[in-house]
Coordinates of C-alpha atoms and ligand atoms in Angstrom, one line a residue:
M274 CA -2.5 25.0 -29.3
V275 CA -3.4 28.3 -31.7
S276 CA -4.7 27.0 -35.3
V277 CA -1.9 29.1 -37.2
P278 CA 1.3 27.2 -37.1
A279 CA 4.7 29.3 -36.5
E280 CA 6.7 28.0 -39.6
K281 CA 3.5 28.7 -42.0
L282 CA 4.1 32.7 -41.0
S283 CA 7.2 34.9 -41.8
E284 CA 9.2 35.7 -38.7
S285 CA 7.5 39.7 -39.0
E286 CA 3.9 38.6 -38.8
V287 CA 4.4 36.3 -36.0
T288 CA 2.9 37.3 -32.7
E289 CA 3.4 36.2 -29.2
D290 CA -0.3 34.7 -29.1
Q291 CA -0.2 33.1 -32.5
R292 CA 3.2 31.0 -31.8
E293 CA 2.4 27.4 -31.5
Q294 CA 2.1 27.0 -27.8
T295 CA 2.3 23.7 -25.7
D296 CA 1.5 23.2 -22.2
G297 CA 2.4 21.4 -18.9
F298 CA 0.5 18.2 -19.7
H299 CA 2.2 17.9 -23.0
L300 CA 5.5 18.7 -21.4
I301 CA 5.3 16.4 -18.8
I302 CA 4.8 13.5 -21.3
D303 CA 7.1 14.5 -24.0
A304 CA 9.5 14.7 -21.0
L305 CA 8.8 10.8 -20.3
K306 CA 8.7 9.6 -23.6
L307 CA 12.0 11.6 -24.7
N308 CA 13.5 9.3 -21.8
G309 CA 11.8 5.9 -22.9
V310 CA 9.2 5.7 -20.8
E311 CA 6.6 3.6 -22.1
T312 CA 3.9 2.7 -19.4
I313 CA 2.5 4.8 -16.5
Y314 CA 0.7 2.7 -13.7
G315 CA -1.9 4.8 -11.5
V316 CA -5.2 6.1 -10.7
P317 CA -6.9 8.5 -12.1
G318 CA -8.8 12.0 -10.5
I319 CA -8.1 15.7 -9.9
P320 CA -5.8 17.3 -10.8
I321 CA -4.4 14.1 -13.7
T322 CA -7.7 12.7 -15.3
D323 CA -6.8 15.0 -18.3
F324 CA -3.2 13.9 -18.1
G325 CA -4.1 10.5 -18.4
R326 CA -6.1 10.8 -21.2
M327 CA -3.4 12.6 -23.4
A328 CA -0.3 10.1 -22.1
Q329 CA -3.0 7.4 -23.7
A330 CA -3.4 9.6 -27.0
E331 CA 0.1 10.4 -27.2
G332 CA 1.0 6.5 -27.4
L333 CA 1.9 5.9 -23.6
R334 CA 0.4 2.7 -21.9
V335 CA -1.8 3.6 -19.0
I336 CA -2.6 0.8 -16.6
A337 CA -5.4 1.9 -14.3
F338 CA -5.6 0.0 -11.2
R339 CA -8.1 0.3 -8.4
H340 CA -5.5 1.5 -5.9
E341 CA -2.6 3.5 -5.7
Q342 CA -0.7 1.0 -3.4
H343 CA -0.7 -1.6 -6.4
A344 CA -0.1 0.8 -9.0
G345 CA 3.3 1.9 -7.2
N346 CA 4.3 -1.4 -6.4
A347 CA 3.8 -2.5 -10.3
A348 CA 6.0 0.6 -10.8
A349 CA 8.4 -0.4 -8.5
I350 CA 9.1 -3.7 -9.9
A351 CA 8.9 -2.2 -13.4
G352 CA 11.6 -0.6 -12.4
Y353 CA 13.5 -4.0 -10.7
L354 CA 13.0 -5.6 -14.1
T355 CA 14.2 -3.1 -16.7
K356 CA 16.5 -1.0 -14.6
S357 CA 14.6 2.2 -15.8
P358 CA 12.3 3.6 -13.2
G359 CA 8.5 2.6 -12.9
I360 CA 6.5 5.5 -13.3
C361 CA 3.4 5.4 -10.7
L362 CA 0.6 8.7 -11.2
T363 CA -1.5 9.5 -8.6
V364 CA -4.0 12.2 -7.2
S365 CA -3.2 14.5 -4.0
A366 CA -3.1 13.6 -0.6
P367 CA -5.1 10.6 -0.1
G368 CA -4.0 9.3 -3.6
F369 CA -0.2 10.0 -2.7
L370 CA -0.5 8.6 0.5
N371 CA -1.8 5.4 -1.1
G372 CA 1.2 5.8 -3.5
L373 CA 3.6 6.5 -0.8
T374 CA 3.7 3.3 0.9
A375 CA 4.9 1.6 -2.4
L376 CA 7.2 4.4 -2.6
A377 CA 9.0 3.8 0.4
N378 CA 9.1 0.0 0.0
A379 CA 10.9 0.3 -3.4
T380 CA 13.8 2.4 -1.6
T381 CA 13.8 -0.2 0.9
N382 CA 14.4 -2.8 -1.5
C383 CA 16.6 -0.4 -4.2
F384 CA 14.3 -0.6 -6.8
P385 CA 14.2 2.4 -9.0
M386 CA 10.6 4.5 -9.3
I387 CA 9.4 7.4 -9.6
L388 CA 5.6 8.5 -7.9
I389 CA 4.2 11.4 -9.8
S390 CA 1.2 13.1 -7.5
G391 CA -0.6 15.8 -8.6
S392 CA -0.7 18.4 -5.4
S393 CA -3.0 21.0 -4.8
E394 CA -2.6 25.1 -5.0
R395 CA 1.0 26.0 -3.0
E396 CA -0.4 29.4 -1.9
I397 CA -3.3 27.7 0.0
V398 CA -0.9 24.7 1.5
D399 CA 1.6 26.9 2.8
L400 CA -1.5 29.1 4.6
Q401 CA -3.1 25.9 5.5
Q402 CA -6.2 27.4 4.0
G403 CA -8.2 24.0 3.4
D404 CA -8.1 23.4 -0.4
Y405 CA -9.3 20.4 -1.9
E406 CA -6.9 17.5 -0.8
E407 CA -4.7 19.7 1.0
M408 CA -1.3 18.2 2.1
D409 CA 2.4 19.4 1.7
Q410 CA 3.2 16.4 -0.3
L411 CA 6.8 17.2 -0.9
A412 CA 7.4 17.3 3.0
I413 CA 6.0 14.2 3.7
A414 CA 7.4 12.0 1.1
K415 CA 10.7 13.4 1.7
P416 CA 11.9 11.0 4.9
L417 CA 10.7 8.0 2.9
C418 CA 12.5 8.3 -0.4
K419 CA 16.1 8.8 -2.2
A420 CA 15.4 12.3 -3.3
A421 CA 12.2 14.5 -3.8
F422 CA 11.6 17.5 -6.1
R423 CA 8.8 19.6 -6.9
V424 CA 8.0 21.7 -10.2
L425 CA 6.5 25.0 -10.4
H426 CA 7.3 26.4 -13.7
A427 CA 6.2 24.7 -17.3
E428 CA 10.1 25.5 -18.4
D429 CA 11.4 23.4 -15.4
I430 CA 9.5 20.3 -16.1
G431 CA 12.7 18.9 -18.2
I432 CA 14.9 19.6 -15.5
G433 CA 12.4 18.0 -13.0
V434 CA 12.1 14.8 -14.5
A435 CA 15.4 14.5 -15.6
R436 CA 17.0 14.6 -12.3
A437 CA 13.9 12.6 -10.5
I438 CA 15.4 9.9 -13.5
R439 CA 18.7 10.0 -12.5
A440 CA 18.5 10.1 -8.6
A441 CA 16.0 7.0 -9.0
V442 CA 18.5 5.0 -11.4
S443 CA 22.1 6.2 -10.5
G444 CA 24.1 4.6 -7.4
R445 CA 22.1 2.7 -5.0
P446 CA 18.6 2.5 -6.9
G447 CA 15.8 3.8 -5.3
G448 CA 12.1 5.9 -5.0
V449 CA 11.8 9.8 -6.1
Y450 CA 8.7 11.1 -5.2
L451 CA 8.0 14.3 -7.9
D452 CA 5.5 16.9 -6.9
L453 CA 3.3 18.4 -9.6
P454 CA 1.0 21.3 -8.5
A455 CA -2.6 21.3 -10.4
K456 CA -1.5 24.9 -11.8
L457 CA 1.6 23.5 -13.4
F458 CA -0.5 20.9 -15.8
G459 CA -2.5 23.9 -17.8
Q460 CA 0.8 26.7 -17.5
V461 CA 1.0 27.3 -21.4
M462 CA 4.5 28.5 -23.0
D463 CA 6.1 28.3 -26.8
A464 CA 6.3 25.3 -27.9
E465 CA 9.9 25.2 -29.5
K466 CA 11.2 27.0 -25.9
G467 CA 9.2 24.0 -24.5
N468 CA 10.6 21.4 -26.6
Q469 CA 14.4 22.7 -26.0
S470 CA 13.8 23.3 -22.1
L471 CA 13.6 19.0 -22.5
I472 CA 16.2 16.8 -21.3
K473 CA 17.2 13.1 -22.2
V474 CA 19.2 11.7 -19.9
I475 CA 22.4 10.6 -21.0
D476 CA 23.8 7.4 -18.9
P477 CA 21.4 7.8 -16.2
A478 CA 23.0 4.9 -14.2
P479 CA 27.1 5.7 -15.1
A480 CA 29.4 2.6 -14.5
Q481 CA 30.8 3.1 -11.1
I482 CA 34.5 1.2 -11.7
P483 CA 35.8 -0.3 -8.3
A484 CA 39.6 1.0 -7.2
L485 CA 42.4 -1.6 -8.6
E486 CA 43.2 -1.9 -5.0
S487 CA 40.2 -3.0 -3.3
V488 CA 39.5 -6.0 -6.5
E489 CA 43.1 -7.0 -5.1
R490 CA 42.4 -7.3 -1.5
A491 CA 39.1 -9.0 -2.0
L492 CA 41.1 -11.5 -4.4
E493 CA 43.9 -12.2 -1.8
L494 CA 41.4 -12.9 1.0
L495 CA 39.5 -15.0 -1.2
K496 CA 42.7 -17.0 -2.2
S497 CA 43.0 -17.4 1.2
A498 CA 39.9 -19.2 2.4
E499 CA 39.3 -22.7 3.7
R500 CA 35.5 -22.5 3.2
P501 CA 34.7 -19.9 1.1
L502 CA 31.0 -18.7 0.0
I503 CA 29.6 -16.5 -2.4
I504 CA 26.1 -15.1 -1.7
L505 CA 23.7 -13.5 -4.1
G506 CA 21.5 -10.9 -3.7
K507 CA 18.6 -8.9 -5.2
G508 CA 21.0 -6.0 -6.3
A509 CA 23.5 -9.2 -8.1
A510 CA 19.8 -9.6 -9.7
Y511 CA 19.5 -6.1 -10.5
A512 CA 22.7 -5.6 -11.9
Q513 CA 21.8 -7.9 -15.3
A514 CA 25.7 -8.8 -15.1
D515 CA 24.1 -12.1 -15.4
D516 CA 27.2 -13.8 -17.7
A517 CA 30.1 -12.4 -15.3
I518 CA 28.4 -13.7 -12.3
R519 CA 28.0 -16.8 -13.5
S520 CA 31.7 -16.9 -15.2
L521 CA 32.9 -16.0 -11.4
V522 CA 30.7 -18.5 -9.6
E523 CA 31.9 -21.1 -11.8
K524 CA 35.8 -20.6 -12.6
T525 CA 36.0 -20.3 -8.3
G526 CA 34.1 -23.3 -7.9
I527 CA 32.9 -21.4 -4.8
P528 CA 29.4 -22.7 -3.1
F529 CA 26.5 -19.7 -3.8
L530 CA 23.7 -19.4 -1.5
P531 CA 21.0 -17.0 -3.4
M532 CA 18.7 -14.9 -1.2
S533 CA 15.2 -15.1 -2.3
M534 CA 14.9 -12.9 -5.4
A535 CA 18.3 -13.7 -6.6
K536 CA 17.4 -17.1 -7.0
G537 CA 17.6 -18.4 -10.5
I538 CA 20.8 -15.9 -11.5
L539 CA 22.4 -19.3 -11.7
P540 CA 19.8 -22.5 -11.6
D541 CA 19.1 -23.2 -8.1
T542 CA 19.8 -27.0 -9.7
H543 CA 23.3 -25.9 -10.4
P544 CA 26.2 -28.3 -9.0
Q545 CA 27.5 -25.3 -6.5
C546 CA 24.1 -23.8 -5.5
A547 CA 24.3 -24.8 -1.5
G548 CA 20.6 -23.5 -1.6
A549 CA 19.6 -26.7 0.2
A550 CA 22.7 -26.8 2.8
R551 CA 22.0 -22.9 3.9
S552 CA 22.8 -23.5 7.9
L553 CA 25.7 -25.7 7.1
V554 CA 27.2 -23.1 4.6
L555 CA 26.3 -20.0 6.9
K556 CA 27.7 -21.6 10.0
E557 CA 31.1 -23.1 8.7
S558 CA 32.3 -21.1 5.7
D559 CA 35.2 -18.7 6.4
V560 CA 35.0 -16.2 3.8
V561 CA 31.8 -14.5 2.7
M562 CA 31.5 -12.8 -0.4
L563 CA 28.4 -10.7 -1.0
I564 CA 27.3 -9.6 -4.1
G565 CA 24.2 -7.0 -4.0
A566 CA 23.0 -8.6 -0.6
R567 CA 23.1 -6.9 2.2
L568 CA 23.8 -7.8 6.3
N569 CA 20.5 -7.2 7.3
W570 CA 17.8 -9.4 9.2
L571 CA 17.2 -11.9 6.6
L572 CA 21.0 -12.6 7.1
S573 CA 20.9 -12.1 10.8
Q574 CA 23.1 -9.2 10.7
G575 CA 25.6 -11.2 9.8
K576 CA 26.4 -12.5 13.5
G577 CA 25.2 -15.0 16.0
K578 CA 24.1 -18.5 15.9
P579 CA 23.1 -18.9 12.1
W580 CA 26.9 -18.1 11.1
G581 CA 28.5 -20.2 13.9
G582 CA 31.2 -17.9 14.7
K583 CA 33.8 -14.7 13.1
K584 CA 33.9 -14.5 9.5
Q585 CA 35.7 -12.5 7.1
F586 CA 33.3 -10.6 4.6
I587 CA 34.0 -9.5 0.8
Q588 CA 31.2 -7.3 0.2
V589 CA 30.8 -5.6 -3.4
D590 CA 27.9 -3.3 -3.6
I591 CA 27.2 0.4 -5.1
E592 CA 26.9 2.0 -1.8
P593 CA 30.2 2.7 0.2
T594 CA 27.8 3.6 3.4
E595 CA 26.6 -0.2 3.1
M596 CA 30.0 -1.5 4.9
D597 CA 30.7 -2.4 8.1
S598 CA 26.8 -1.2 8.8
N599 CA 26.5 -4.5 10.8
V600 CA 30.0 -5.9 11.3
E601 CA 33.5 -5.0 10.1
I602 CA 34.0 -5.8 6.5
A603 CA 37.4 -6.7 5.7
A604 CA 37.2 -6.6 1.7
P605 CA 35.0 -3.6 0.8
L606 CA 34.9 -3.7 -3.1
V607 CA 32.4 -0.3 -4.1
G608 CA 31.2 -0.1 -7.4
D609 CA 28.5 -1.5 -9.7
I610 CA 28.3 -4.9 -10.1
G611 CA 28.8 -5.6 -13.5
S612 CA 32.0 -3.7 -13.0
C613 CA 33.1 -5.2 -10.0
V614 CA 32.6 -8.7 -11.2
S615 CA 34.2 -8.1 -14.2
A616 CA 37.5 -6.4 -12.4
M617 CA 37.7 -9.7 -10.4
L618 CA 37.5 -11.9 -13.2
E619 CA 40.3 -9.8 -15.0
G620 CA 42.1 -10.2 -11.9
L621 CA 41.7 -14.4 -11.3
K622 CA 42.8 -14.3 -15.0
S623 CA 46.2 -15.4 -14.1
N624 CA 45.4 -17.4 -10.6
S625 CA 42.4 -18.8 -10.3
P626 CA 41.6 -20.3 -6.6
A627 CA 39.8 -23.5 -6.6
A628 CA 37.8 -24.2 -3.7
P629 CA 38.9 -26.6 -1.5
T630 CA 37.7 -29.8 -2.3
D631 CA 36.9 -30.8 1.3
W632 CA 34.3 -28.1 1.6
I633 CA 33.2 -28.7 -1.5
N634 CA 32.3 -32.3 -0.7
A635 CA 30.8 -31.4 3.2
V636 CA 28.4 -29.0 1.4
K637 CA 27.3 -31.5 -1.8
T638 CA 27.1 -34.4 0.9
K639 CA 24.7 -32.3 3.3
K640 CA 22.4 -30.9 -0.1
D641 CA 21.8 -34.1 -1.1
T642 CA 20.4 -35.6 2.2
N643 CA 18.1 -32.3 2.4
I644 CA 17.1 -33.0 -0.9
A645 CA 16.4 -36.6 -0.8
K646 CA 14.6 -35.7 2.6
M647 CA 12.2 -33.1 1.0
A648 CA 11.1 -35.5 -2.0
P649 CA 9.0 -37.6 -0.8
R650 CA 6.7 -34.8 1.0
L651 CA 6.6 -32.8 -2.2
M652 CA 5.3 -35.8 -3.8
N653 CA 2.6 -36.4 -1.3
D654 CA -0.8 -36.8 -1.9
N655 CA -2.5 -35.8 1.4
F656 CA -6.3 -34.6 1.5
P657 CA -6.7 -31.8 2.5
M658 CA -3.7 -31.0 0.5
D659 CA -0.8 -29.9 2.4
F660 CA 1.6 -27.2 1.0
H661 CA 4.4 -29.6 0.3
G662 CA 1.7 -31.7 -1.7
A663 CA 0.6 -28.3 -3.6
L664 CA 3.8 -27.2 -3.9
G665 CA 5.1 -30.0 -5.3
A666 CA 2.5 -29.7 -7.9
L667 CA 3.7 -26.2 -8.6
R668 CA 7.4 -27.1 -8.6
T669 CA 7.2 -29.1 -11.6
V670 CA 5.0 -26.1 -13.6
I671 CA 8.0 -23.6 -13.4
K672 CA 10.3 -26.5 -14.2
E673 CA 8.4 -27.3 -17.5
R674 CA 7.9 -23.2 -17.7
P675 CA 11.4 -21.9 -16.9
D676 CA 10.8 -18.6 -18.5
A677 CA 7.7 -17.8 -16.5
I678 CA 8.0 -15.1 -13.7
L679 CA 6.6 -16.4 -10.2
V680 CA 5.4 -13.7 -7.7
N681 CA 5.0 -14.9 -4.2
E682 CA 3.5 -13.4 -0.7
G683 CA 2.3 -15.1 2.5
A684 CA 3.6 -16.3 5.6
N685 CA 4.0 -20.7 5.4
T686 CA 3.1 -20.2 1.5
L687 CA 6.0 -17.4 1.0
D688 CA 8.4 -19.7 3.1
L689 CA 7.9 -23.1 1.9
A690 CA 7.3 -22.0 -1.9
R691 CA 10.8 -20.3 -1.9
G692 CA 12.5 -23.2 -0.3
I693 CA 10.3 -25.8 -2.8
I694 CA 10.6 -24.7 -6.0
D695 CA 13.7 -24.0 -8.3
M696 CA 14.3 -21.1 -10.2
Y697 CA 16.3 -21.3 -14.0
N698 CA 16.6 -17.9 -14.9
P699 CA 17.2 -14.4 -13.2
R700 CA 14.8 -12.1 -12.2
K701 CA 12.1 -14.7 -12.4
R702 CA 11.4 -14.4 -8.7
L703 CA 9.5 -11.1 -7.0
D704 CA 8.4 -11.4 -3.4
V705 CA 7.9 -9.7 -0.6
G706 CA 11.8 -8.4 -0.2
T707 CA 13.5 -6.6 2.5
W708 CA 10.4 -5.6 4.7
G709 CA 8.5 -9.0 3.9
V710 CA 5.7 -6.8 3.3
M711 CA 1.8 -8.1 1.9
G712 CA 0.5 -6.5 -0.9
I713 CA 2.9 -6.9 -3.8
G714 CA 1.0 -9.4 -5.3
M715 CA -0.9 -8.2 -7.6
G716 CA 0.8 -5.4 -8.4
F717 CA 3.7 -7.0 -9.3
A718 CA 2.0 -9.7 -11.0
I719 CA 0.5 -7.0 -13.3
A720 CA 3.8 -5.1 -13.9
A721 CA 5.4 -8.4 -14.7
A722 CA 3.2 -9.2 -17.4
V723 CA 3.2 -6.0 -19.0
E724 CA 6.8 -5.4 -19.1
T725 CA 7.9 -9.1 -20.2
G726 CA 4.8 -10.2 -21.6
K727 CA 5.7 -13.6 -20.5
P728 CA 3.4 -15.7 -18.6
V729 CA 2.9 -15.0 -14.4
L730 CA 2.2 -17.0 -11.8
A731 CA 1.4 -15.5 -8.6
I732 CA 1.8 -18.0 -5.3
E733 CA -0.4 -16.3 -2.7
G734 CA -1.5 -16.8 1.2
D735 CA -5.0 -16.4 1.2
S736 CA -4.4 -13.1 3.5
A737 CA -1.6 -12.0 1.6
F738 CA -3.9 -11.8 -1.4
G739 CA -6.6 -9.9 0.5
F740 CA -4.0 -6.8 0.3
S741 CA -4.2 -6.2 -3.2
G742 CA -7.1 -8.8 -4.5
M743 CA -9.2 -6.2 -6.1
E744 CA -6.9 -5.7 -9.2
I745 CA -7.8 -9.2 -10.3
E746 CA -10.2 -6.8 -12.3
T747 CA -7.5 -4.8 -13.4
I748 CA -5.7 -8.0 -14.6
C749 CA -9.1 -9.3 -16.4
R750 CA -9.4 -5.8 -17.8
Y751 CA -6.2 -5.7 -19.6
N752 CA -6.7 -9.4 -20.3
L753 CA -3.0 -10.3 -18.8
P754 CA -1.8 -13.7 -19.2
V755 CA -1.6 -14.2 -15.4
C756 CA -2.6 -17.1 -12.9
V757 CA -3.3 -16.6 -9.4
V758 CA -3.1 -19.5 -7.3
I759 CA -4.3 -18.9 -3.6
F760 CA -3.1 -21.0 -1.2
N761 CA -6.5 -21.0 1.1
N762 CA -6.0 -22.3 4.6
S763 CA -9.2 -20.2 6.0
G764 CA -6.3 -17.7 8.0
I765 CA -3.3 -16.1 8.8
Y766 CA -0.5 -18.8 9.3
R767 CA -3.7 -21.5 9.9
G768 CA -7.1 -21.8 10.2
T769 CA -7.7 -23.2 13.2
D770 CA -7.6 -20.5 15.5
V771 CA -10.4 -20.4 18.3
N772 CA -11.6 -16.8 20.2
E773 CA -12.6 -18.4 23.7
Q774 CA -13.9 -15.2 24.7
S775 CA -16.6 -14.5 22.8
S776 CA -18.9 -15.3 19.3
D777 CA -15.8 -13.5 17.3
P778 CA -13.8 -15.2 15.5
A779 CA -9.8 -15.5 16.4
W780 CA -8.2 -13.0 14.7
T781 CA -6.3 -14.9 12.3
R782 CA -9.2 -16.4 11.1
F783 CA -11.1 -16.0 7.6
V784 CA -14.2 -17.2 6.9
T785 CA -13.8 -21.3 6.1
D786 CA -14.1 -22.8 2.7
S787 CA -13.9 -19.5 0.8
R788 CA -14.3 -19.7 -3.1
Y789 CA -12.0 -16.9 -4.0
D790 CA -12.3 -18.8 -7.8
K791 CA -16.0 -16.8 -8.0
M792 CA -14.4 -13.7 -7.5
M793 CA -12.8 -14.0 -10.8
E794 CA -15.2 -15.5 -12.3
A795 CA -17.1 -12.1 -11.6
F796 CA -14.7 -9.9 -14.0
G797 CA -14.7 -12.5 -16.9
G798 CA -11.8 -14.6 -16.0
V799 CA -11.3 -18.4 -15.5
G800 CA -12.0 -19.5 -12.0
V801 CA -11.1 -23.0 -10.5
H802 CA -11.6 -24.8 -7.2
A803 CA -8.3 -27.6 -6.5
T804 CA -8.7 -29.9 -3.6
T805 CA -5.8 -32.1 -5.1
P806 CA -2.2 -31.4 -6.0
E807 CA -3.1 -33.0 -9.7
E808 CA -6.3 -31.0 -10.2
L809 CA -4.1 -27.7 -9.3
K810 CA -1.3 -28.7 -11.2
Q811 CA -3.7 -29.2 -14.1
A812 CA -5.7 -25.5 -13.9
V813 CA -2.0 -24.0 -13.7
D814 CA -0.9 -25.7 -16.8
T815 CA -4.1 -24.6 -18.4
A816 CA -3.8 -21.1 -17.5
M817 CA -0.3 -20.8 -18.2
D818 CA -0.8 -22.4 -21.7
S819 CA -3.6 -20.2 -22.5
G820 CA -2.6 -16.7 -21.0
K821 CA -6.3 -16.2 -19.9
P822 CA -6.6 -14.3 -16.6
T823 CA -7.2 -17.1 -14.1
L824 CA -7.4 -17.4 -10.1
V825 CA -7.3 -21.0 -8.8
N826 CA -8.5 -21.4 -5.5
A827 CA -6.5 -24.4 -3.6
A828 CA -7.9 -25.3 -0.4
I829 CA -5.5 -26.4 1.5
N830 CA -5.6 -28.4 5.2
P831 CA -6.3 -25.7 8.2
A832 CA -3.9 -27.1 10.2
A833 CA -1.1 -27.4 7.9
G834 CA 0.4 -23.7 8.9
S835 CA 3.0 -22.8 11.5
E836 CA 3.0 -19.6 13.1
S837 CA 4.7 -16.5 11.0
G838 CA 5.6 -19.3 8.7
R839 CA 9.9 -19.5 9.0
I840 CA 10.0 -16.5 11.1
G841 CA 8.2 -17.4 14.0
N842 CA 11.7 -16.9 16.4
L843 CA 10.7 -12.9 15.7
N844 CA 7.3 -13.0 17.2
P845 CA 7.5 -11.8 20.9
Q846 CA 5.7 -14.1 23.1
S847 CA 4.2 -13.5 26.5
K848 CA 6.0 -14.9 29.3
L849 CA 3.2 -14.5 31.3
K850 CA 0.8 -17.8 31.8
K851 CA -2.2 -17.9 29.7
K852 CA -5.7 -17.2 31.9
Ligands
ADP925 P1 18.7 -9.2 -0.9 O1 17.5 -8.9 0.1 O2 18.6 -10.0 -1.8 O3 20.0 -9.9 0.2 P2 19.1 -6.6 -0.5 O4 18.1 -5.6 -1.1 O5 19.8 -6.5 0.9 O6 19.3 -7.7 -1.2 O7 20.7 -5.8 -1.2 C1 20.9 -5.1 -2.4 C2 22.0 -4.8 -2.6 O8 22.5 -4.1 -3.7 C3 22.0 -3.1 -2.0 O9 22.8 -2.7 -1.2 C4 22.0 -2.2 -3.0 O10 23.0 -0.7 -2.7 C5 23.3 -3.4 -4.0 N1 23.0 -2.8 -5.2 C6 21.9 -2.7 -6.2 N2 22.0 -1.9 -7.8 C7 23.6 -2.6 -7.5 C8 24.2 -2.5 -8.9 N3 23.9 -2.4 -9.7 N4 25.6 -2.6 -8.3 C9 26.2 -2.7 -7.1 N5 25.4 -2.7 -6.1 C10 23.7 -2.6 -6.1
TPW926 C1 1.6 -4.6 5.2 C2 2.2 -9.6 8.8 C3 3.3 -11.2 7.8 S1 2.3 -12.8 7.1 C4 0.9 -12.3 6.8 C5 0.7 -11.2 7.6 C6 -0.8 -10.3 7.7 C7 0.2 -12.6 6.0 C8 0.0 -14.7 6.5 O1 -1.4 -15.4 6.1 P1 -1.4 -16.2 4.7 O2 0.1 -17.0 4.8 O3 -1.0 -14.5 4.0 O4 -2.9 -16.4 4.4 P2 -0.1 -18.4 5.2 O5 -0.3 -19.5 4.2 O6 0.6 -18.6 6.0 O7 -1.6 -18.7 5.8 N1 1.1 -5.8 7.1 C9 1.6 -6.2 6.1 N2 2.7 -6.9 5.8 C10 2.9 -8.0 6.7 N3 4.0 -8.5 6.5 C11 1.8 -7.9 7.9 C12 0.8 -7.4 8.0 C13 2.1 -10.5 8.1
MG927 MG1 -3.3 -18.5 5.1

């Protein structure tokens, strides 16, 4: 900037080079701030190192990671938790590609995020002349996200940022890529003109009101049901229409089944929760209302054995093309969940259907039986510890701290924790999502702590943890209230596989009895080795109460797990006899 502020001079005295100036760096920061961005997740390097410094200087919080994938995952889950796009910032080519996995995963999960990557010079990239970290990033990002934009001129930064924000959060949320070539950052323009070029996005995710006719159709079908079921998905959690959803469920008396990240919209201990009678309600229900849940692999595409025969579906979703993607949707209800559920509640005012008593009793009986069957397993004191014993302890930790956030990944560690640990509040369970991807753990935990300030408990398979494990340094560096518990069974699914061919270990095995707790100590965090449910509970309680970065190495019986956890059926197996 020039030394003489323009307003100090009379109009005639101001020459072009004396006007107050701004540049690409500052315009991007100003555009983000104008739109309410408070935090950036990223990794520094050419051409964004100074950008991060300036962002910090301008009051943005910049959380620097050890690998872009985790910064990207952090941005994605920040978007899910706040309904505003999380921002991930990376360098060109390799940094961009590292962040791209998270961008694609965010898009798959309908999380709003913006990946901003510096890129090389267009002239050189387009002629493939070998620039530093040369790559046509825009072209590569396009098929993997919801929208992708490039800004070439400083005066377009305002528009570029506005378009990225609107694309990320409106309609079905998703990932957006914003390509910023190195030259853009240094481009200088008149500060006042620059300021005027910025856009504050008004109503970035406008309400989408459903048609009255489709609300009536859905209610008619619901009223005709003998064995109705409501399935809540993570879209319902994202929508933050918690009160309306609760009213709808309670008013109708219909049993509800939460998908993994929808647990807690209503407490898992709610009398209408059918989580413990999942097989029964999927099989026996006749009318199923999906609220923010897709009929993808997680629901067996809405057909086949788990569903026990043909159903009639009501689907509440903001994305019209989601309807009929797998089976016929008898009553599509297109709109945002808040508006759709409110419209249904309005329609129910005059005539509320009561779920049939026979059905409610059948669900309750099954649920009570299953819960009673599970109870003793959760209190077991086996040594070495098994998954159930360890999870029984952690279940109590969450029960005593319903406001804490639970991050969860692994195979057995994921599937069993999902079933065993009750959630009590919305958006408190963050996990592998639609792809069942390993590696979200530390990125999600960091953003959950940063965005909410609440204590975070990350329950990680030892393999799952390895994908993002280096970020425990980030947790320590920012002194975040994160307690990582590693279910250490010395391997993927189990620690007992043997390779009979050579002295190499079986490829699902890790070093036996590793002490992950020592890693945490290397960075000044608290490390604990726990071998019993009691030790585990005590260590986690202390961590959650102190807010100190902690890693608990929970020694789990290597023989306790099963192949692929609960989805072994998806694992192709050779029909040929083993040699
Ligand atoms: P789950 O994995 O929990 O079953 P999915 O990710 O399959 O959930 O489904 C989430 C669905 O929610 C997506 O189809 C998405 O379009 C929808 N969705 C997301 N946000 C909203 C919203 N605000 N209003 C309506 N639908 C939404
Ligand atoms: C990006 C495949 C699914 S689950 C898993 C892998 C490698 C790890 C299971 O072992 P873990 O859990 O975490 O120790 P446990 O309790 O059963 O022993 N790469 C990616 N995503 C996935 N899903 C895989 C590989 C996988
Ligand atoms: Mg394991």
